[in-house]
Amino acid sequence: MKNLEKARAGVQDAEPEEGLQEEKVHFGYRLVTLKEKKKLVSRHFDTVAHKYDFMNTLLSMGAHLIWKRRAIRSLGLKAGQKVLDVCGGTGDMAFLAARQVGPSGLVLIYDMNLAMMEQASRKLPRAGYSKVVSMLQGDAEQLAVRDGVFDATIVAFGIRNLTRMEQGFREMFRVLKPGGTMLCLEFSTPRTPWFRRLYDFYSFHVMPGLGKLLAGSRQAYTYLPESIRVFPGPEELAERLREIGFQEVRYRRLTDGIAVIHLGKKPS
């Protein structure tokens, strides 16, 4: 696994963490300290990493691949641009972005969990983007990157797992170039009542059982729907992005709202 050269992406040392004991946040339905959530999220992805891609495809019936392609297309990336994939995990979004920016571009996968990035590293040669995609392990709430480096920052199905969601978005805002675009692809709740009931039954009763049977962890796939349920709805999230400083904030629901694309620009 290779890290991006500091001269190319402006990597810097992150500030030490402070105040992780006092505040309580959600880990699914549970309220835990910030420090506890970091440990629980790390343990969660250590557990699921080896089956992560398989389970995503199975549980979403392949829809996550369609959502990711639509999300990347909505960015309108150009050849030669630099993209930061926050909570980039096994690399799906990074590889799609690499196809858009081409050999003259740059995509950096930034993730705290080594087990997830090892999965991306195994996929990288087959994807054919070894000269475009690099990886760096680190905390998304304290990006070790200089201000104004990237043309686009993206996060897909990862922002729920941060201890401080707004801080993660602030960091994505900070490292964007003026005029750059932030993309967030995240789960939400279906709008249609009958579909919402069906989705909830599947999420809370079927999904955990499949997680136990096929990935060896019922708890990991109980956390997933719980974390979606406590996550802000599309309009609330859009308002929070505006408060952080993003402009031209808009969102698009996919599959009746199971997933939502949010876009926002850093002022020029």
JSON list of C-alpha atoms in Angstrom, two decimals, residues 37-229:
[
{"chain": "A", "resi": 37, "resn": "LYS", "atom": "CA", "xyz": [-17.53, 5.25, 19.27]},
{"chain": "A", "resi": 38, "resn": "LYS", "atom": "CA", "xyz": [-14.12, 5.41, 17.60]},
{"chain": "A", "resi": 39, "resn": "LYS", "atom": "CA", "xyz": [-13.25, 2.03, 19.10]},
{"chain": "A", "resi": 40, "resn": "LEU", "atom": "CA", "xyz": [-16.61, 0.49, 18.24]},
{"chain": "A", "resi": 41, "resn": "VAL", "atom": "CA", "xyz": [-16.52, 1.73, 14.64]},
{"chain": "A", "resi": 42, "resn": "SER", "atom": "CA", "xyz": [-12.97, 0.45, 14.24]},
{"chain": "A", "resi": 43, "resn": "ARG", "atom": "CA", "xyz": [-13.99, -2.95, 15.60]},
{"chain": "A", "resi": 44, "resn": "HIS", "atom": "CA", "xyz": [-17.05, -2.97, 13.33]},
{"chain": "A", "resi": 45, "resn": "PHE", "atom": "CA", "xyz": [-15.00, -2.53, 10.16]},
{"chain": "A", "resi": 46, "resn": "ASP", "atom": "CA", "xyz": [-12.30, -4.94, 11.32]},
{"chain": "A", "resi": 47, "resn": "THR", "atom": "CA", "xyz": [-15.10, -7.50, 11.57]},
{"chain": "A", "resi": 48, "resn": "VAL", "atom": "CA", "xyz": [-16.82, -6.86, 8.23]},
{"chain": "A", "resi": 49, "resn": "ALA", "atom": "CA", "xyz": [-13.90, -5.85, 5.98]},
{"chain": "A", "resi": 50, "resn": "HIS", "atom": "CA", "xyz": [-13.30, -9.31, 4.50]},
{"chain": "A", "resi": 51, "resn": "LYS", "atom": "CA", "xyz": [-16.94, -9.59, 3.40]},
{"chain": "A", "resi": 52, "resn": "TYR", "atom": "CA", "xyz": [-17.74, -5.89, 2.97]},
{"chain": "A", "resi": 53, "resn": "ASP", "atom": "CA", "xyz": [-18.06, -5.74, -0.83]},
{"chain": "A", "resi": 54, "resn": "PHE", "atom": "CA", "xyz": [-19.90, -9.06, -1.04]},
{"chain": "A", "resi": 55, "resn": "MET", "atom": "CA", "xyz": [-22.40, -8.09, 1.66]},
{"chain": "A", "resi": 56, "resn": "ASN", "atom": "CA", "xyz": [-22.98, -4.64, 0.14]},
{"chain": "A", "resi": 57, "resn": "THR", "atom": "CA", "xyz": [-23.87, -6.20, -3.18]},
{"chain": "A", "resi": 58, "resn": "LEU", "atom": "CA", "xyz": [-26.02, -8.91, -1.63]},
{"chain": "A", "resi": 59, "resn": "LEU", "atom": "CA", "xyz": [-27.93, -6.74, 0.84]},
{"chain": "A", "resi": 60, "resn": "SER", "atom": "CA", "xyz": [-28.57, -3.93, -1.66]},
{"chain": "A", "resi": 61, "resn": "MET", "atom": "CA", "xyz": [-29.25, -6.41, -4.49]},
{"chain": "A", "resi": 62, "resn": "GLY", "atom": "CA", "xyz": [-26.57, -4.63, -6.48]},
{"chain": "A", "resi": 63, "resn": "ALA", "atom": "CA", "xyz": [-28.15, -1.19, -6.14]},
{"chain": "A", "resi": 64, "resn": "HIS", "atom": "CA", "xyz": [-25.15, 0.31, -4.32]},
{"chain": "A", "resi": 65, "resn": "LEU", "atom": "CA", "xyz": [-23.10, 0.01, -7.51]},
{"chain": "A", "resi": 66, "resn": "ILE", "atom": "CA", "xyz": [-25.70, 1.99, -9.45]},
{"chain": "A", "resi": 67, "resn": "TRP", "atom": "CA", "xyz": [-25.91, 4.64, -6.72]},
{"chain": "A", "resi": 68, "resn": "LYS", "atom": "CA", "xyz": [-22.14, 5.06, -6.69]},
{"chain": "A", "resi": 69, "resn": "ARG", "atom": "CA", "xyz": [-21.90, 5.45, -10.46]},
{"chain": "A", "resi": 70, "resn": "ARG", "atom": "CA", "xyz": [-24.68, 8.06, -10.44]},
{"chain": "A", "resi": 71, "resn": "ALA", "atom": "CA", "xyz": [-23.00, 9.92, -7.61]},
{"chain": "A", "resi": 72, "resn": "ILE", "atom": "CA", "xyz": [-19.65, 10.11, -9.39]},
{"chain": "A", "resi": 73, "resn": "ARG", "atom": "CA", "xyz": [-21.30, 11.21, -12.64]},
{"chain": "A", "resi": 74, "resn": "SER", "atom": "CA", "xyz": [-23.02, 14.03, -10.76]},
{"chain": "A", "resi": 75, "resn": "LEU", "atom": "CA", "xyz": [-19.62, 15.52, -9.88]},
{"chain": "A", "resi": 76, "resn": "GLY", "atom": "CA", "xyz": [-18.71, 16.18, -13.51]},
{"chain": "A", "resi": 77, "resn": "LEU", "atom": "CA", "xyz": [-15.03, 15.39, -12.90]},
{"chain": "A", "resi": 78, "resn": "LYS", "atom": "CA", "xyz": [-12.49, 16.36, -15.53]},
{"chain": "A", "resi": 79, "resn": "ALA", "atom": "CA", "xyz": [-9.18, 14.90, -16.62]},
{"chain": "A", "resi": 80, "resn": "GLY", "atom": "CA", "xyz": [-6.28, 15.90, -14.40]},
{"chain": "A", "resi": 81, "resn": "GLN", "atom": "CA", "xyz": [-8.32, 16.80, -11.33]},
{"chain": "A", "resi": 82, "resn": "LYS", "atom": "CA", "xyz": [-7.51, 15.80, -7.74]},
{"chain": "A", "resi": 83, "resn": "VAL", "atom": "CA", "xyz": [-10.11, 13.95, -5.66]},
{"chain": "A", "resi": 84, "resn": "LEU", "atom": "CA", "xyz": [-10.14, 13.02, -1.98]},
{"chain": "A", "resi": 85, "resn": "ASP", "atom": "CA", "xyz": [-12.24, 9.97, -1.05]},
{"chain": "A", "resi": 86, "resn": "VAL", "atom": "CA", "xyz": [-12.91, 10.32, 2.69]},
{"chain": "A", "resi": 87, "resn": "CYS", "atom": "CA", "xyz": [-13.78, 7.08, 4.50]},
{"chain": "A", "resi": 88, "resn": "GLY", "atom": "CA", "xyz": [-12.81, 5.53, 1.17]},
{"chain": "A", "resi": 89, "resn": "GLY", "atom": "CA", "xyz": [-12.78, 1.98, 2.51]},
{"chain": "A", "resi": 90, "resn": "THR", "atom": "CA", "xyz": [-12.50, -0.70, -0.16]},
{"chain": "A", "resi": 91, "resn": "GLY", "atom": "CA", "xyz": [-12.12, 1.82, -2.96]},
{"chain": "A", "resi": 92, "resn": "ASP", "atom": "CA", "xyz": [-15.29, 1.61, -5.08]},
{"chain": "A", "resi": 93, "resn": "MET", "atom": "CA", "xyz": [-15.80, 5.38, -5.27]},
{"chain": "A", "resi": 94, "resn": "ALA", "atom": "CA", "xyz": [-12.09, 6.06, -5.75]},
{"chain": "A", "resi": 95, "resn": "PHE", "atom": "CA", "xyz": [-11.87, 3.71, -8.72]},
{"chain": "A", "resi": 96, "resn": "LEU", "atom": "CA", "xyz": [-14.90, 5.31, -10.35]},
{"chain": "A", "resi": 97, "resn": "ALA", "atom": "CA", "xyz": [-13.39, 8.75, -9.80]},
{"chain": "A", "resi": 98, "resn": "ALA", "atom": "CA", "xyz": [-10.05, 7.58, -11.20]},
{"chain": "A", "resi": 99, "resn": "ARG", "atom": "CA", "xyz": [-11.76, 6.59, -14.43]},
{"chain": "A", "resi": 100, "resn": "GLN", "atom": "CA", "xyz": [-13.00, 10.19, -14.77]},
{"chain": "A", "resi": 101, "resn": "VAL", "atom": "CA", "xyz": [-9.80, 12.06, -13.89]},
{"chain": "A", "resi": 102, "resn": "GLY", "atom": "CA", "xyz": [-7.59, 9.76, -15.97]},
{"chain": "A", "resi": 103, "resn": "PRO", "atom": "CA", "xyz": [-3.84, 9.13, -15.78]},
{"chain": "A", "resi": 104, "resn": "SER", "atom": "CA", "xyz": [-3.07, 12.83, -15.31]},
{"chain": "A", "resi": 105, "resn": "GLY", "atom": "CA", "xyz": [-5.38, 13.02, -12.30]},
{"chain": "A", "resi": 106, "resn": "LEU", "atom": "CA", "xyz": [-5.07, 11.97, -8.69]},
{"chain": "A", "resi": 107, "resn": "VAL", "atom": "CA", "xyz": [-7.39, 10.16, -6.25]},
{"chain": "A", "resi": 108, "resn": "LEU", "atom": "CA", "xyz": [-6.51, 9.70, -2.59]},
{"chain": "A", "resi": 109, "resn": "ILE", "atom": "CA", "xyz": [-8.33, 7.12, -0.46]},
{"chain": "A", "resi": 110, "resn": "TYR", "atom": "CA", "xyz": [-8.31, 8.37, 3.13]},
{"chain": "A", "resi": 111, "resn": "ASP", "atom": "CA", "xyz": [-9.56, 5.96, 5.78]},
{"chain": "A", "resi": 112, "resn": "MET", "atom": "CA", "xyz": [-8.94, 5.18, 9.44]},
{"chain": "A", "resi": 113, "resn": "ASN", "atom": "CA", "xyz": [-9.41, 1.43, 9.09]},
{"chain": "A", "resi": 114, "resn": "LEU", "atom": "CA", "xyz": [-6.45, -0.54, 7.80]},
{"chain": "A", "resi": 115, "resn": "ALA", "atom": "CA", "xyz": [-8.45, -3.72, 7.18]},
{"chain": "A", "resi": 116, "resn": "MET", "atom": "CA", "xyz": [-10.75, -1.87, 4.79]},
{"chain": "A", "resi": 117, "resn": "MET", "atom": "CA", "xyz": [-7.86, -0.25, 2.93]},
{"chain": "A", "resi": 118, "resn": "GLU", "atom": "CA", "xyz": [-6.17, -3.62, 2.59]},
{"chain": "A", "resi": 119, "resn": "GLN", "atom": "CA", "xyz": [-9.23, -4.75, 0.64]},
{"chain": "A", "resi": 120, "resn": "ALA", "atom": "CA", "xyz": [-8.87, -1.70, -1.62]},
{"chain": "A", "resi": 121, "resn": "SER", "atom": "CA", "xyz": [-5.17, -2.43, -2.04]},
{"chain": "A", "resi": 122, "resn": "ARG", "atom": "CA", "xyz": [-5.95, -5.95, -3.25]},
{"chain": "A", "resi": 123, "resn": "LYS", "atom": "CA", "xyz": [-8.45, -4.62, -5.77]},
{"chain": "A", "resi": 124, "resn": "LEU", "atom": "CA", "xyz": [-6.24, -1.80, -7.05]},
{"chain": "A", "resi": 125, "resn": "PRO", "atom": "CA", "xyz": [-4.08, -3.77, -9.54]},
{"chain": "A", "resi": 126, "resn": "ARG", "atom": "CA", "xyz": [-7.17, -5.40, -11.07]},
{"chain": "A", "resi": 127, "resn": "ALA", "atom": "CA", "xyz": [-8.89, -2.03, -11.33]},
{"chain": "A", "resi": 128, "resn": "GLY", "atom": "CA", "xyz": [-5.92, -0.72, -13.31]},
{"chain": "A", "resi": 129, "resn": "TYR", "atom": "CA", "xyz": [-5.53, 2.60, -11.49]},
{"chain": "A", "resi": 130, "resn": "SER", "atom": "CA", "xyz": [-2.32, 2.00, -9.52]},
{"chain": "A", "resi": 131, "resn": "LYS", "atom": "CA", "xyz": [-0.74, 5.17, -10.92]},
{"chain": "A", "resi": 132, "resn": "VAL", "atom": "CA", "xyz": [-3.77, 7.33, -10.14]},
{"chain": "A", "resi": 133, "resn": "VAL", "atom": "CA", "xyz": [-5.08, 6.04, -6.80]},
{"chain": "A", "resi": 134, "resn": "SER", "atom": "CA", "xyz": [-3.09, 6.28, -3.57]},
{"chain": "A", "resi": 135, "resn": "MET", "atom": "CA", "xyz": [-4.00, 5.56, 0.04]},
{"chain": "A", "resi": 136, "resn": "LEU", "atom": "CA", "xyz": [-3.43, 7.19, 3.38]},
{"chain": "A", "resi": 137, "resn": "GLN", "atom": "CA", "xyz": [-4.56, 5.97, 6.79]},
{"chain": "A", "resi": 138, "resn": "GLY", "atom": "CA", "xyz": [-5.90, 8.72, 9.03]},
{"chain": "A", "resi": 139, "resn": "ASP", "atom": "CA", "xyz": [-8.79, 10.33, 10.86]},
{"chain": "A", "resi": 140, "resn": "ALA", "atom": "CA", "xyz": [-11.38, 11.98, 8.60]},
{"chain": "A", "resi": 141, "resn": "GLU", "atom": "CA", "xyz": [-12.08, 14.53, 11.34]},
{"chain": "A", "resi": 142, "resn": "GLN", "atom": "CA", "xyz": [-8.44, 15.67, 11.27]},
{"chain": "A", "resi": 143, "resn": "LEU", "atom": "CA", "xyz": [-7.33, 15.38, 7.65]},
{"chain": "A", "resi": 144, "resn": "ALA", "atom": "CA", "xyz": [-3.56, 15.46, 7.33]},
{"chain": "A", "resi": 145, "resn": "VAL", "atom": "CA", "xyz": [-3.82, 17.61, 4.20]},
{"chain": "A", "resi": 146, "resn": "ARG", "atom": "CA", "xyz": [-3.18, 21.30, 3.54]},
{"chain": "A", "resi": 147, "resn": "ASP", "atom": "CA", "xyz": [-5.98, 23.74, 2.77]},
{"chain": "A", "resi": 148, "resn": "GLY", "atom": "CA", "xyz": [-7.30, 24.05, -0.77]},
{"chain": "A", "resi": 149, "resn": "VAL", "atom": "CA", "xyz": [-5.71, 20.99, -2.37]},
{"chain": "A", "resi": 150, "resn": "PHE", "atom": "CA", "xyz": [-8.55, 19.03, -3.99]},
{"chain": "A", "resi": 151, "resn": "ASP", "atom": "CA", "xyz": [-10.99, 19.76, -6.82]},
{"chain": "A", "resi": 152, "resn": "ALA", "atom": "CA", "xyz": [-13.52, 17.41, -5.23]},
{"chain": "A", "resi": 153, "resn": "THR", "atom": "CA", "xyz": [-14.03, 15.66, -1.91]},
{"chain": "A", "resi": 154, "resn": "ILE", "atom": "CA", "xyz": [-16.31, 12.64, -1.65]},
{"chain": "A", "resi": 155, "resn": "VAL", "atom": "CA", "xyz": [-17.69, 10.47, 1.12]},
{"chain": "A", "resi": 156, "resn": "ALA", "atom": "CA", "xyz": [-19.93, 7.47, 0.47]},
{"chain": "A", "resi": 157, "resn": "PHE", "atom": "CA", "xyz": [-21.73, 5.62, 3.25]},
{"chain": "A", "resi": 158, "resn": "GLY", "atom": "CA", "xyz": [-19.11, 6.73, 5.74]},
{"chain": "A", "resi": 159, "resn": "ILE", "atom": "CA", "xyz": [-20.11, 10.03, 7.29]},
{"chain": "A", "resi": 160, "resn": "ARG", "atom": "CA", "xyz": [-22.53, 8.25, 9.70]},
{"chain": "A", "resi": 161, "resn": "ASN", "atom": "CA", "xyz": [-19.57, 6.52, 11.28]},
{"chain": "A", "resi": 162, "resn": "LEU", "atom": "CA", "xyz": [-17.69, 9.65, 12.30]},
{"chain": "A", "resi": 163, "resn": "THR", "atom": "CA", "xyz": [-17.88, 10.79, 15.91]},
{"chain": "A", "resi": 164, "resn": "ARG", "atom": "CA", "xyz": [-18.38, 14.40, 14.80]},
{"chain": "A", "resi": 165, "resn": "MET", "atom": "CA", "xyz": [-20.16, 14.48, 11.44]},
{"chain": "A", "resi": 166, "resn": "GLU", "atom": "CA", "xyz": [-19.97, 18.27, 11.08]},
{"chain": "A", "resi": 167, "resn": "GLN", "atom": "CA", "xyz": [-16.25, 18.23, 11.78]},
{"chain": "A", "resi": 168, "resn": "GLY", "atom": "CA", "xyz": [-15.77, 15.72, 8.98]},
{"chain": "A", "resi": 169, "resn": "PHE", "atom": "CA", "xyz": [-17.64, 18.00, 6.59]},
{"chain": "A", "resi": 170, "resn": "ARG", "atom": "CA", "xyz": [-15.64, 21.03, 7.78]},
{"chain": "A", "resi": 171, "resn": "GLU", "atom": "CA", "xyz": [-12.44, 19.19, 6.98]},
{"chain": "A", "resi": 172, "resn": "MET", "atom": "CA", "xyz": [-13.73, 18.26, 3.53]},
{"chain": "A", "resi": 173, "resn": "PHE", "atom": "CA", "xyz": [-14.61, 21.93, 3.02]},
{"chain": "A", "resi": 174, "resn": "ARG", "atom": "CA", "xyz": [-11.18, 23.07, 4.21]},
{"chain": "A", "resi": 175, "resn": "VAL", "atom": "CA", "xyz": [-9.16, 20.92, 1.81]},
{"chain": "A", "resi": 176, "resn": "LEU", "atom": "CA", "xyz": [-11.29, 21.83, -1.22]},
{"chain": "A", "resi": 177, "resn": "LYS", "atom": "CA", "xyz": [-9.99, 24.36, -3.70]},
{"chain": "A", "resi": 178, "resn": "PRO", "atom": "CA", "xyz": [-12.17, 27.47, -4.06]},
{"chain": "A", "resi": 179, "resn": "GLY", "atom": "CA", "xyz": [-15.00, 26.46, -6.37]},
{"chain": "A", "resi": 180, "resn": "GLY", "atom": "CA", "xyz": [-14.47, 22.78, -5.59]},
{"chain": "A", "resi": 181, "resn": "THR", "atom": "CA", "xyz": [-17.33, 20.35, -5.00]},
{"chain": "A", "resi": 182, "resn": "MET", "atom": "CA", "xyz": [-18.18, 18.10, -2.06]},
{"chain": "A", "resi": 183, "resn": "LEU", "atom": "CA", "xyz": [-20.21, 14.93, -2.65]},
{"chain": "A", "resi": 184, "resn": "CYS", "atom": "CA", "xyz": [-21.89, 12.91, 0.08]},
{"chain": "A", "resi": 185, "resn": "LEU", "atom": "CA", "xyz": [-23.69, 9.66, -0.76]},
{"chain": "A", "resi": 186, "resn": "GLU", "atom": "CA", "xyz": [-25.49, 8.29, 2.27]},
{"chain": "A", "resi": 187, "resn": "PHE", "atom": "CA", "xyz": [-28.35, 6.06, 3.29]},
{"chain": "A", "resi": 188, "resn": "SER", "atom": "CA", "xyz": [-31.70, 7.52, 4.30]},
{"chain": "A", "resi": 189, "resn": "THR", "atom": "CA", "xyz": [-35.32, 6.37, 4.65]},
{"chain": "A", "resi": 190, "resn": "PRO", "atom": "CA", "xyz": [-37.79, 5.66, 1.82]},
{"chain": "A", "resi": 191, "resn": "ARG", "atom": "CA", "xyz": [-40.49, 8.27, 1.29]},
{"chain": "A", "resi": 192, "resn": "THR", "atom": "CA", "xyz": [-43.37, 5.97, 0.33]},
{"chain": "A", "resi": 193, "resn": "PRO", "atom": "CA", "xyz": [-45.07, 4.57, 3.46]},
{"chain": "A", "resi": 194, "resn": "TRP", "atom": "CA", "xyz": [-45.58, 0.99, 2.24]},
{"chain": "A", "resi": 195, "resn": "PHE", "atom": "CA", "xyz": [-42.04, 0.80, 0.90]},
{"chain": "A", "resi": 196, "resn": "ARG", "atom": "CA", "xyz": [-40.70, 2.25, 4.17]},
{"chain": "A", "resi": 197, "resn": "ARG", "atom": "CA", "xyz": [-42.44, -0.51, 6.15]},
{"chain": "A", "resi": 198, "resn": "LEU", "atom": "CA", "xyz": [-41.02, -3.17, 3.84]},
{"chain": "A", "resi": 199, "resn": "TYR", "atom": "CA", "xyz": [-37.57, -1.59, 4.02]},
{"chain": "A", "resi": 200, "resn": "ASP", "atom": "CA", "xyz": [-37.67, -1.45, 7.83]},
{"chain": "A", "resi": 201, "resn": "PHE", "atom": "CA", "xyz": [-38.68, -5.11, 8.08]},
{"chain": "A", "resi": 202, "resn": "TYR", "atom": "CA", "xyz": [-35.85, -6.09, 5.75]},
{"chain": "A", "resi": 203, "resn": "SER", "atom": "CA", "xyz": [-33.32, -3.86, 7.53]},
{"chain": "A", "resi": 204, "resn": "PHE", "atom": "CA", "xyz": [-34.13, -4.80, 11.12]},
{"chain": "A", "resi": 205, "resn": "HIS", "atom": "CA", "xyz": [-35.18, -8.44, 10.74]},
{"chain": "A", "resi": 206, "resn": "VAL", "atom": "CA", "xyz": [-33.64, -9.92, 7.59]},
{"chain": "A", "resi": 207, "resn": "MET", "atom": "CA", "xyz": [-30.34, -8.05, 7.29]},
{"chain": "A", "resi": 208, "resn": "PRO", "atom": "CA", "xyz": [-28.95, -8.93, 10.76]},
{"chain": "A", "resi": 209, "resn": "GLY", "atom": "CA", "xyz": [-29.69, -12.62, 10.17]},
{"chain": "A", "resi": 210, "resn": "LEU", "atom": "CA", "xyz": [-27.88, -12.57, 6.84]},
{"chain": "A", "resi": 211, "resn": "GLY", "atom": "CA", "xyz": [-25.00, -10.75, 8.51]},
{"chain": "A", "resi": 212, "resn": "LYS", "atom": "CA", "xyz": [-24.70, -13.52, 11.09]},
{"chain": "A", "resi": 213, "resn": "LEU", "atom": "CA", "xyz": [-24.99, -16.29, 8.52]},
{"chain": "A", "resi": 214, "resn": "LEU", "atom": "CA", "xyz": [-22.72, -14.91, 5.80]},
{"chain": "A", "resi": 215, "resn": "ALA", "atom": "CA", "xyz": [-20.35, -12.45, 7.51]},
{"chain": "A", "resi": 216, "resn": "GLY", "atom": "CA", "xyz": [-20.22, -13.93, 11.00]},
{"chain": "A", "resi": 217, "resn": "SER", "atom": "CA", "xyz": [-21.63, -10.87, 12.77]},
{"chain": "A", "resi": 218, "resn": "ARG", "atom": "CA", "xyz": [-25.25, -10.15, 13.60]},
{"chain": "A", "resi": 219, "resn": "GLN", "atom": "CA", "xyz": [-24.27, -7.05, 15.61]},
{"chain": "A", "resi": 220, "resn": "ALA", "atom": "CA", "xyz": [-22.48, -5.41, 12.67]},
{"chain": "A", "resi": 221, "resn": "TYR", "atom": "CA", "xyz": [-25.62, -5.61, 10.56]},
{"chain": "A", "resi": 222, "resn": "THR", "atom": "CA", "xyz": [-27.82, -4.47, 13.43]},
{"chain": "A", "resi": 223, "resn": "TYR", "atom": "CA", "xyz": [-25.68, -1.34, 13.79]},
{"chain": "A", "resi": 224, "resn": "LEU", "atom": "CA", "xyz": [-26.14, -0.50, 10.10]},
{"chain": "A", "resi": 225, "resn": "PRO", "atom": "CA", "xyz": [-29.94, 0.09, 10.07]},
{"chain": "A", "resi": 226, "resn": "GLU", "atom": "CA", "xyz": [-29.81, 1.70, 13.52]},
{"chain": "A", "resi": 227, "resn": "SER", "atom": "CA", "xyz": [-27.17, 4.19, 12.35]},
{"chain": "A", "resi": 228, "resn": "ILE", "atom": "CA", "xyz": [-29.31, 5.02, 9.32]},
{"chain": "A", "resi": 229, "resn": "ARG", "atom": "CA", "xyz": [-32.38, 5.59, 11.49]}
]
